[in-house]
Coordinates of C-alpha atoms in Angstrom, one line a residue:
M1 CA 79.1 -22.6 -31.8
K2 CA 75.4 -22.1 -31.2
N3 CA 73.1 -20.4 -33.7
V4 CA 75.4 -21.0 -36.7
I5 CA 73.3 -20.8 -39.9
T6 CA 73.8 -24.1 -41.7
S7 CA 71.4 -23.5 -44.6
V8 CA 69.7 -20.6 -46.4
M9 CA 66.7 -21.6 -48.4
P10 CA 66.7 -20.5 -52.1
D11 CA 64.5 -17.5 -52.9
S12 CA 63.9 -16.9 -49.2
I13 CA 63.8 -13.6 -47.4
A14 CA 67.2 -14.5 -45.8
E15 CA 68.8 -15.1 -49.2
E16 CA 67.3 -11.9 -50.6
V17 CA 68.8 -9.7 -47.8
G18 CA 72.2 -11.4 -48.0
I19 CA 72.4 -13.7 -45.0
E20 CA 74.8 -16.6 -45.7
V21 CA 75.8 -20.0 -44.4
N22 CA 78.2 -19.9 -41.4
D23 CA 76.8 -16.5 -40.3
I24 CA 75.8 -16.5 -36.6
L25 CA 72.5 -15.2 -35.4
L26 CA 73.1 -13.2 -32.2
S27 CA 69.7 -11.6 -31.5
V28 CA 66.3 -10.7 -32.8
N29 CA 64.9 -7.3 -31.9
G30 CA 67.6 -7.0 -29.3
E31 CA 66.7 -10.3 -27.5
K32 CA 69.3 -13.0 -27.3
I33 CA 68.4 -16.3 -29.0
V34 CA 68.6 -19.3 -26.6
D35 CA 67.0 -21.9 -28.9
I36 CA 64.7 -22.6 -31.8
I37 CA 61.6 -21.6 -29.7
D38 CA 63.0 -18.1 -29.1
Y39 CA 63.8 -17.9 -32.8
R40 CA 60.3 -19.0 -34.0
F41 CA 58.5 -16.7 -31.5
L42 CA 60.6 -13.6 -32.1
T43 CA 60.8 -13.8 -35.9
S44 CA 57.0 -14.2 -36.3
D45 CA 56.4 -10.4 -36.3
E46 CA 56.1 -8.3 -39.4
E47 CA 59.1 -6.0 -38.6
I48 CA 62.2 -7.5 -37.1
V49 CA 65.9 -6.6 -36.7
L50 CA 68.4 -9.5 -36.9
E51 CA 71.8 -9.1 -35.4
I52 CA 74.2 -11.3 -37.4
Q53 CA 77.9 -12.0 -36.9
K54 CA 79.9 -12.6 -40.0
P55 CA 82.7 -15.2 -40.1
N56 CA 85.3 -12.4 -40.1
G57 CA 83.8 -11.1 -36.8
E58 CA 81.9 -8.1 -38.1
V59 CA 78.4 -7.7 -36.7
W60 CA 75.6 -6.5 -39.1
D61 CA 72.0 -5.5 -38.4
Y62 CA 69.4 -6.6 -40.9
E63 CA 66.1 -4.7 -40.9
I64 CA 63.3 -6.9 -42.4
E65 CA 59.7 -6.3 -43.2
K66 CA 57.5 -9.3 -44.0
E67 CA 54.1 -10.9 -43.5
Y68 CA 53.2 -12.0 -40.0
G69 CA 54.4 -15.6 -39.5
E70 CA 56.3 -15.7 -42.8
E71 CA 59.5 -17.8 -42.5
L72 CA 62.9 -16.3 -43.1
G73 CA 64.4 -19.4 -44.6
L74 CA 67.1 -20.1 -42.2
E75 CA 68.2 -23.5 -40.8
F76 CA 70.5 -24.1 -37.9
G77 CA 72.7 -27.0 -36.8
G78 CA 71.1 -29.5 -34.4
G79 CA 67.5 -28.4 -35.2
I80 CA 66.8 -26.8 -31.8
M81 CA 69.9 -24.6 -31.7
D82 CA 70.7 -26.2 -28.4
K83 CA 71.4 -29.6 -26.8
A84 CA 68.3 -31.7 -26.2
K85 CA 67.3 -32.1 -22.5
R86 CA 68.2 -35.5 -21.1
C87 CA 65.5 -37.5 -19.3
S88 CA 66.3 -38.3 -15.7
N89 CA 63.4 -40.8 -15.3
K90 CA 64.0 -44.5 -14.9
C91 CA 60.7 -45.7 -16.4
M92 CA 59.8 -49.3 -15.9
F93 CA 58.7 -49.5 -19.6
C94 CA 61.6 -47.5 -21.2
F95 CA 62.6 -49.2 -24.5
I96 CA 66.0 -47.4 -24.5
D97 CA 66.9 -49.2 -21.3
Q98 CA 66.2 -52.5 -23.1
N99 CA 68.6 -51.9 -26.0
P100 CA 71.5 -54.3 -26.4
K101 CA 75.0 -53.0 -26.1
G102 CA 77.1 -51.9 -29.1
M103 CA 74.6 -49.8 -31.0
R104 CA 75.3 -46.3 -32.1
E105 CA 75.4 -43.7 -29.4
S106 CA 72.3 -41.7 -30.4
L107 CA 70.1 -44.8 -29.7
Y108 CA 70.9 -44.6 -26.0
F109 CA 70.0 -40.9 -25.6
K110 CA 66.7 -40.3 -23.8
D111 CA 65.3 -36.9 -24.4
D112 CA 62.5 -35.2 -22.4
D113 CA 62.4 -31.9 -24.2
S114 CA 59.2 -29.9 -24.8
R115 CA 60.9 -28.2 -27.8
L116 CA 61.2 -31.6 -29.5
S117 CA 57.6 -32.3 -28.6
F118 CA 56.5 -29.1 -30.4
L119 CA 58.8 -29.4 -33.4
Q120 CA 59.0 -33.2 -34.0
G121 CA 56.1 -34.7 -32.0
N122 CA 58.3 -36.3 -29.3
F123 CA 56.5 -37.2 -26.1
V124 CA 57.5 -35.5 -22.8
T125 CA 56.7 -36.5 -19.2
L126 CA 56.7 -32.9 -17.9
T127 CA 58.7 -34.4 -15.0
N128 CA 62.1 -33.1 -16.0
M129 CA 61.0 -29.5 -16.1
K130 CA 61.2 -26.5 -13.8
E131 CA 58.2 -24.1 -13.3
E132 CA 59.9 -21.6 -15.5
D133 CA 59.9 -24.2 -18.3
I134 CA 56.1 -24.5 -17.9
D135 CA 55.9 -20.7 -17.9
R136 CA 57.8 -20.6 -21.2
I137 CA 55.5 -23.1 -22.8
I138 CA 52.6 -20.8 -21.9
K139 CA 54.4 -17.6 -22.9
Y140 CA 55.5 -18.8 -26.3
R141 CA 52.3 -20.8 -26.9
I142 CA 54.2 -24.0 -27.5
S143 CA 51.1 -25.9 -28.7
P144 CA 50.3 -28.7 -29.3
I145 CA 52.5 -30.6 -26.9
N146 CA 52.7 -34.4 -26.6
I147 CA 52.7 -35.7 -23.0
S148 CA 53.6 -39.2 -21.7
V149 CA 51.0 -39.5 -18.9
H150 CA 50.7 -43.3 -18.3
T151 CA 48.7 -42.7 -15.1
T152 CA 47.2 -39.8 -13.2
N153 CA 47.6 -41.6 -9.9
P154 CA 50.4 -39.6 -8.3
E155 CA 51.8 -42.5 -6.2
L156 CA 51.7 -44.9 -9.1
R157 CA 53.3 -42.5 -11.5
V158 CA 56.2 -41.9 -9.1
K159 CA 56.7 -45.7 -9.1
M160 CA 56.4 -46.2 -12.8
L161 CA 58.8 -43.3 -13.7
S162 CA 61.1 -43.8 -10.7
N163 CA 61.1 -40.1 -10.2
R164 CA 59.8 -38.5 -7.0
F165 CA 58.6 -35.4 -8.9
A166 CA 56.5 -37.5 -11.4
G167 CA 53.3 -37.3 -9.4
A168 CA 52.7 -33.6 -10.2
V169 CA 51.8 -34.2 -13.9
Y170 CA 48.0 -33.7 -13.6
D171 CA 48.4 -30.3 -11.8
R172 CA 50.8 -29.2 -14.5
M173 CA 48.4 -30.3 -17.2
K174 CA 45.6 -28.4 -15.5
R175 CA 47.7 -25.3 -15.6
L176 CA 48.5 -25.8 -19.3
A177 CA 44.8 -26.4 -20.0
E178 CA 43.8 -23.2 -18.3
A179 CA 46.3 -21.4 -20.6
G180 CA 44.7 -22.9 -23.7
I181 CA 47.7 -25.2 -24.6
E182 CA 46.5 -28.2 -26.6
M183 CA 47.8 -31.6 -25.4
H184 CA 48.0 -35.0 -26.9
C185 CA 48.5 -37.8 -24.4
Q186 CA 50.1 -41.2 -24.5
I187 CA 49.7 -44.1 -22.1
V188 CA 52.1 -47.0 -22.2
L189 CA 49.9 -49.8 -20.7
I190 CA 51.4 -52.5 -18.5
P191 CA 49.4 -55.5 -17.4
E192 CA 48.7 -55.5 -13.6
V193 CA 50.3 -52.0 -13.2
N194 CA 48.3 -49.2 -14.8
N195 CA 45.6 -51.1 -16.7
G196 CA 42.0 -52.0 -15.6
E197 CA 40.7 -49.7 -12.8
E198 CA 43.9 -47.5 -13.0
L199 CA 43.3 -46.9 -16.7
K200 CA 39.7 -46.0 -16.1
R201 CA 40.8 -43.4 -13.6
T202 CA 43.4 -42.0 -16.0
I203 CA 40.9 -41.7 -18.9
T204 CA 38.3 -40.1 -16.6
D205 CA 40.8 -37.5 -15.3
L206 CA 42.1 -36.6 -18.7
Y207 CA 38.6 -36.3 -20.1
E208 CA 38.0 -33.6 -17.5
L209 CA 40.6 -31.5 -19.4
Y210 CA 38.9 -31.9 -22.8
P211 CA 39.2 -30.1 -25.2
S212 CA 42.7 -29.0 -24.1
V213 CA 43.5 -32.7 -23.9
A214 CA 42.5 -33.5 -27.5
N215 CA 43.1 -37.2 -27.4
I216 CA 44.7 -40.2 -25.7
A217 CA 46.8 -42.9 -27.4
V218 CA 47.2 -46.2 -25.5
V219 CA 50.1 -48.5 -26.5
P220 CA 51.3 -51.7 -25.0
I221 CA 54.6 -52.1 -23.3
G222 CA 57.4 -53.5 -25.5
V223 CA 59.6 -56.0 -23.8
T224 CA 62.9 -57.0 -25.3
K225 CA 65.2 -59.9 -24.2
Y226 CA 67.6 -57.3 -22.6
R227 CA 65.7 -56.6 -19.3
D228 CA 68.3 -57.9 -16.8
G229 CA 68.2 -55.7 -13.7
L230 CA 64.9 -54.1 -14.8
A231 CA 61.4 -54.5 -13.2
K232 CA 59.7 -57.7 -14.1
V233 CA 56.6 -57.0 -16.3
K234 CA 54.1 -59.0 -18.2
T235 CA 53.0 -58.5 -21.8
F236 CA 49.4 -58.6 -23.1
T237 CA 47.8 -61.9 -24.2
N238 CA 44.8 -62.6 -26.3
E239 CA 42.6 -62.6 -23.2
T240 CA 44.1 -59.6 -21.4
A241 CA 44.2 -57.4 -24.6
R242 CA 40.6 -58.3 -25.3
K243 CA 39.5 -57.3 -21.8
E244 CA 41.2 -53.9 -22.0
L245 CA 39.6 -53.2 -25.4
E246 CA 36.2 -54.2 -24.3
M247 CA 36.5 -51.9 -21.3
V248 CA 37.6 -48.9 -23.3
M249 CA 34.8 -49.5 -25.8
E250 CA 32.4 -48.4 -23.1
F251 CA 34.2 -45.1 -22.7
Q252 CA 34.4 -44.6 -26.5
K253 CA 30.7 -45.1 -26.8
R254 CA 30.0 -42.5 -24.2
F255 CA 32.5 -40.0 -25.7
M256 CA 31.0 -40.4 -29.1
E257 CA 27.7 -39.5 -27.8
E258 CA 29.1 -36.4 -25.9
I259 CA 31.8 -35.0 -28.2
N260 CA 31.4 -37.1 -31.4
D261 CA 34.9 -38.5 -31.0
P262 CA 36.2 -41.6 -29.3
F263 CA 38.8 -39.5 -27.5
V264 CA 40.9 -42.5 -26.4
R265 CA 42.2 -45.0 -29.0
F266 CA 44.2 -48.2 -28.6
S267 CA 47.1 -49.0 -30.9
D268 CA 46.7 -51.7 -33.6
E269 CA 48.7 -54.2 -31.6
F270 CA 45.9 -54.6 -29.1
Y271 CA 43.5 -55.5 -31.9
L272 CA 45.8 -57.9 -33.6
V273 CA 46.7 -59.7 -30.3
S274 CA 43.1 -59.9 -29.1
G275 CA 41.7 -61.0 -32.5
I276 CA 39.2 -58.1 -32.5
D277 CA 39.0 -56.4 -35.9
V278 CA 40.2 -52.8 -36.2
P279 CA 37.5 -50.0 -36.3
E280 CA 36.3 -48.4 -39.5
E281 CA 38.2 -45.5 -41.1
S282 CA 36.0 -42.8 -39.6
F283 CA 37.0 -43.9 -36.1
Y284 CA 40.6 -42.6 -36.7
N285 CA 39.8 -39.0 -37.5
G286 CA 42.2 -38.7 -40.4
Y287 CA 44.7 -41.0 -38.8
E288 CA 45.9 -38.2 -36.5
Q289 CA 47.6 -40.7 -34.1
I290 CA 49.1 -43.0 -36.7
E291 CA 52.7 -42.3 -35.4
D292 CA 51.6 -44.1 -32.3
G293 CA 50.6 -47.2 -34.3
I294 CA 47.0 -46.3 -34.2
G295 CA 45.1 -46.9 -37.4
M296 CA 48.0 -48.3 -39.4
I297 CA 46.1 -51.5 -40.3
R298 CA 42.9 -49.7 -41.4
C299 CA 45.0 -47.1 -43.3
F300 CA 46.9 -50.0 -45.0
R301 CA 43.7 -51.8 -46.0
E302 CA 42.1 -48.6 -47.4
A303 CA 45.3 -47.7 -49.3
I304 CA 45.5 -51.2 -50.9
N305 CA 41.8 -51.2 -51.8
Y306 CA 42.1 -47.8 -53.4
S307 CA 45.4 -48.1 -55.2
A308 CA 44.9 -51.6 -56.5
Q309 CA 42.8 -50.2 -59.4
H310 CA 45.9 -48.2 -60.5
L311 CA 48.1 -51.3 -60.8
D312 CA 49.3 -51.5 -64.4
K313 CA 47.9 -54.8 -65.8
N314 CA 50.5 -54.9 -68.6
I315 CA 53.6 -55.2 -66.5
K316 CA 55.5 -58.2 -65.1
G317 CA 57.8 -58.3 -62.1
T318 CA 58.8 -60.2 -58.9
F319 CA 58.9 -58.6 -55.5
S320 CA 59.5 -59.7 -51.9
V321 CA 58.1 -57.9 -48.8
P322 CA 59.5 -58.5 -45.3
T323 CA 57.3 -57.7 -42.3
G324 CA 57.0 -58.5 -38.6
K325 CA 55.1 -61.4 -37.1
L326 CA 52.2 -59.2 -35.9
A327 CA 51.2 -57.7 -39.2
F328 CA 52.2 -60.6 -41.4
D329 CA 48.6 -61.8 -42.2
E330 CA 47.4 -58.3 -43.0
V331 CA 50.4 -57.5 -45.3
S332 CA 50.1 -60.9 -47.0
N333 CA 46.4 -60.4 -47.7
G334 CA 47.1 -57.0 -49.2
M335 CA 49.8 -58.3 -51.5
K336 CA 47.4 -61.1 -52.6
K337 CA 44.8 -58.5 -53.6
L338 CA 47.4 -56.8 -55.9
M339 CA 48.3 -60.1 -57.5
E340 CA 44.6 -60.8 -58.2
V341 CA 44.5 -57.5 -60.2
N342 CA 47.6 -58.5 -62.1
P343 CA 48.6 -62.2 -62.0
N344 CA 51.9 -61.4 -63.8
I345 CA 53.1 -59.6 -60.7
K346 CA 54.5 -62.0 -58.1
I347 CA 54.8 -60.7 -54.5
D348 CA 56.1 -62.9 -51.7
T349 CA 55.5 -61.8 -48.2
Y350 CA 58.0 -63.0 -45.5
K351 CA 57.5 -63.1 -41.8
I352 CA 60.7 -62.0 -40.1
I353 CA 61.2 -63.1 -36.5
N354 CA 62.9 -60.5 -34.3
H355 CA 66.0 -62.3 -32.9
F356 CA 67.8 -59.0 -32.4
F357 CA 65.5 -57.7 -29.7
G358 CA 63.8 -60.9 -28.9
E359 CA 60.7 -62.7 -30.2
T360 CA 58.4 -60.8 -28.0
I361 CA 59.0 -57.8 -30.3
T362 CA 56.7 -58.4 -33.2
V363 CA 56.2 -55.1 -35.0
A364 CA 57.8 -54.3 -38.4
G365 CA 59.2 -51.0 -37.3
L366 CA 61.6 -52.7 -34.9
L367 CA 63.1 -55.2 -37.3
T368 CA 66.8 -55.0 -38.1
G369 CA 68.8 -55.6 -41.2
T370 CA 70.6 -58.4 -39.5
D371 CA 67.4 -60.5 -39.1
I372 CA 66.2 -59.6 -42.6
I373 CA 69.4 -60.7 -44.2
S374 CA 69.9 -63.9 -42.2
Q375 CA 66.3 -65.0 -42.7
L376 CA 66.0 -64.2 -46.4
K377 CA 69.4 -65.0 -47.7
G378 CA 69.2 -67.8 -50.2
K379 CA 65.4 -67.9 -50.0
I380 CA 64.2 -65.1 -52.3
N381 CA 64.5 -65.0 -56.1
S382 CA 62.8 -61.7 -56.7
E383 CA 64.2 -58.6 -58.5
Y384 CA 63.1 -56.2 -55.8
L385 CA 62.7 -56.1 -52.0
I386 CA 60.1 -53.6 -50.8
M387 CA 60.7 -52.3 -47.3
P388 CA 58.5 -49.9 -45.4
N389 CA 60.1 -46.6 -44.3
N390 CA 59.3 -47.2 -40.6
M391 CA 62.0 -49.9 -40.6
F392 CA 64.6 -47.1 -41.1
R393 CA 65.6 -44.3 -38.8
K394 CA 67.0 -41.1 -40.2
G395 CA 69.6 -40.4 -37.5
Y396 CA 70.5 -36.8 -36.8
E397 CA 74.1 -37.7 -37.5
L398 CA 73.3 -38.8 -41.1
G399 CA 72.8 -36.9 -44.2
P400 CA 69.2 -36.1 -45.3
A401 CA 69.1 -38.9 -48.0
E402 CA 70.6 -41.7 -45.9
Y403 CA 68.5 -44.4 -44.3
I404 CA 69.8 -46.6 -41.5
M405 CA 68.2 -49.4 -39.6
L406 CA 68.4 -49.8 -35.8
D407 CA 71.5 -52.1 -36.1
D408 CA 73.2 -49.7 -38.5
T409 CA 72.4 -51.8 -41.6
K410 CA 72.0 -49.6 -44.7
I411 CA 70.1 -50.2 -47.8
E412 CA 73.2 -51.0 -49.8
D413 CA 74.2 -53.6 -47.2
I414 CA 70.9 -55.4 -47.8
E415 CA 71.1 -55.1 -51.6
E416 CA 74.6 -56.6 -51.6
A417 CA 73.8 -59.4 -49.2
L418 CA 70.5 -60.5 -50.9
G419 CA 71.3 -59.6 -54.5
V420 CA 68.1 -57.5 -54.9
K421 CA 67.2 -53.8 -55.4
V422 CA 65.6 -52.3 -52.3
L423 CA 62.6 -50.1 -52.8
V424 CA 61.4 -48.1 -49.8
C425 CA 57.6 -47.4 -49.6
D426 CA 55.5 -45.6 -47.1
H427 CA 54.6 -47.8 -44.1
T428 CA 50.9 -47.1 -44.8
G429 CA 51.2 -48.8 -48.3
E430 CA 49.8 -45.7 -50.0
D431 CA 52.6 -45.6 -52.6
I432 CA 53.3 -49.3 -53.1
V433 CA 51.4 -49.6 -56.3
S434 CA 53.1 -46.6 -57.9
I435 CA 56.5 -48.1 -56.8
I436 CA 55.7 -51.4 -58.4
N437 CA 54.4 -49.8 -61.6
E438 CA 57.5 -47.6 -61.9
A439 CA 60.0 -50.4 -61.1
C440 CA 58.4 -52.8 -63.8
Q441 CA 58.1 -50.0 -66.4
E442 CA 61.8 -49.1 -65.9
E443 CA 62.7 -52.8 -66.3
N444 CA 60.8 -53.0 -69.6
R445 CA 62.3 -49.9 -71.1

């Protein structure tokens, strides 16, 4: 049943007034609760009345006085108190359509839900929405919202998303901008489709909506070996990636002069493929787009350079680090720096080829346990295997402490197959030194 309370935070307002797990929230201030957005909006006031149904069927009213915006401490099943809205697009770049058969069901679900954009940072196309959905975003001030734009050319967007309503995105964005809704935009770039002159048009159009459009993230299309029946597309080469970067640098130079921000940033993959070094740390504005793969290399370098000084010089230990083909040299260089600080620490970096999705997929975050096990079995002699957390996906069907990889491999599966202890670090490398220190110190106790 909807709106069932699954958790009451300790020492919270809800616990204090006696609300309990398995109670059902019926309304706030007399208004029915449809989903988490209603709940967040209606419970922000200082004085509220909650209508709660107890498991025995009794209905109680709770009158609560609190600070404006203060959380009640309630959690609900499913996160959004409703089913996520399914995407009806058939995008030519959709990664989900390129998944192999036989994976867990949740990996085939395509959402296009503005609530998940607000709460979890998911990107939405604005295509699978009615006008009342746009009204609701404005009414409830659902901001910021992450939008998958790809192109502002209406005809091209209809083609790319295979949805006849897709061409209206810019008009909807202008309406959101006029209402003061902050937007973060993403462009999945496809060679000979929405790059070059089309990309120039899109960047120019979106810049017209600045500062409501706060930034643009440009990422390359990912192509797996499972594209039978899908549109034929190309991937970026050294030459084509360099050409796009050089083109966008002209925009960035102009934007820096006008707003002191590059406004549009390319993901690290473009830099690694093109051979152009990544920008300095200040370029990334606190790594605000790092979830799009923008600034990860620079963040990793800075983290290693800073944390290396904290590596305990009196410890010994052996470690292995698997990573994807794309970032192998960068990760390997980082591990060498740590070994220079303490030569008694041995860290082997392994390049894992992605056979599961295909060798065109080269990022670490899309590696699977199957490939890691098959390519490392019998090769490593270390005590520990350090894996970045972006190799794992915490599925909604799992408990909060469980990690699972895209092919359903769990940490214990890897430990058993390779005979090592798995340590999970942040994908930026910020905690890798503390993890190494702690593991070696425990071993020596």
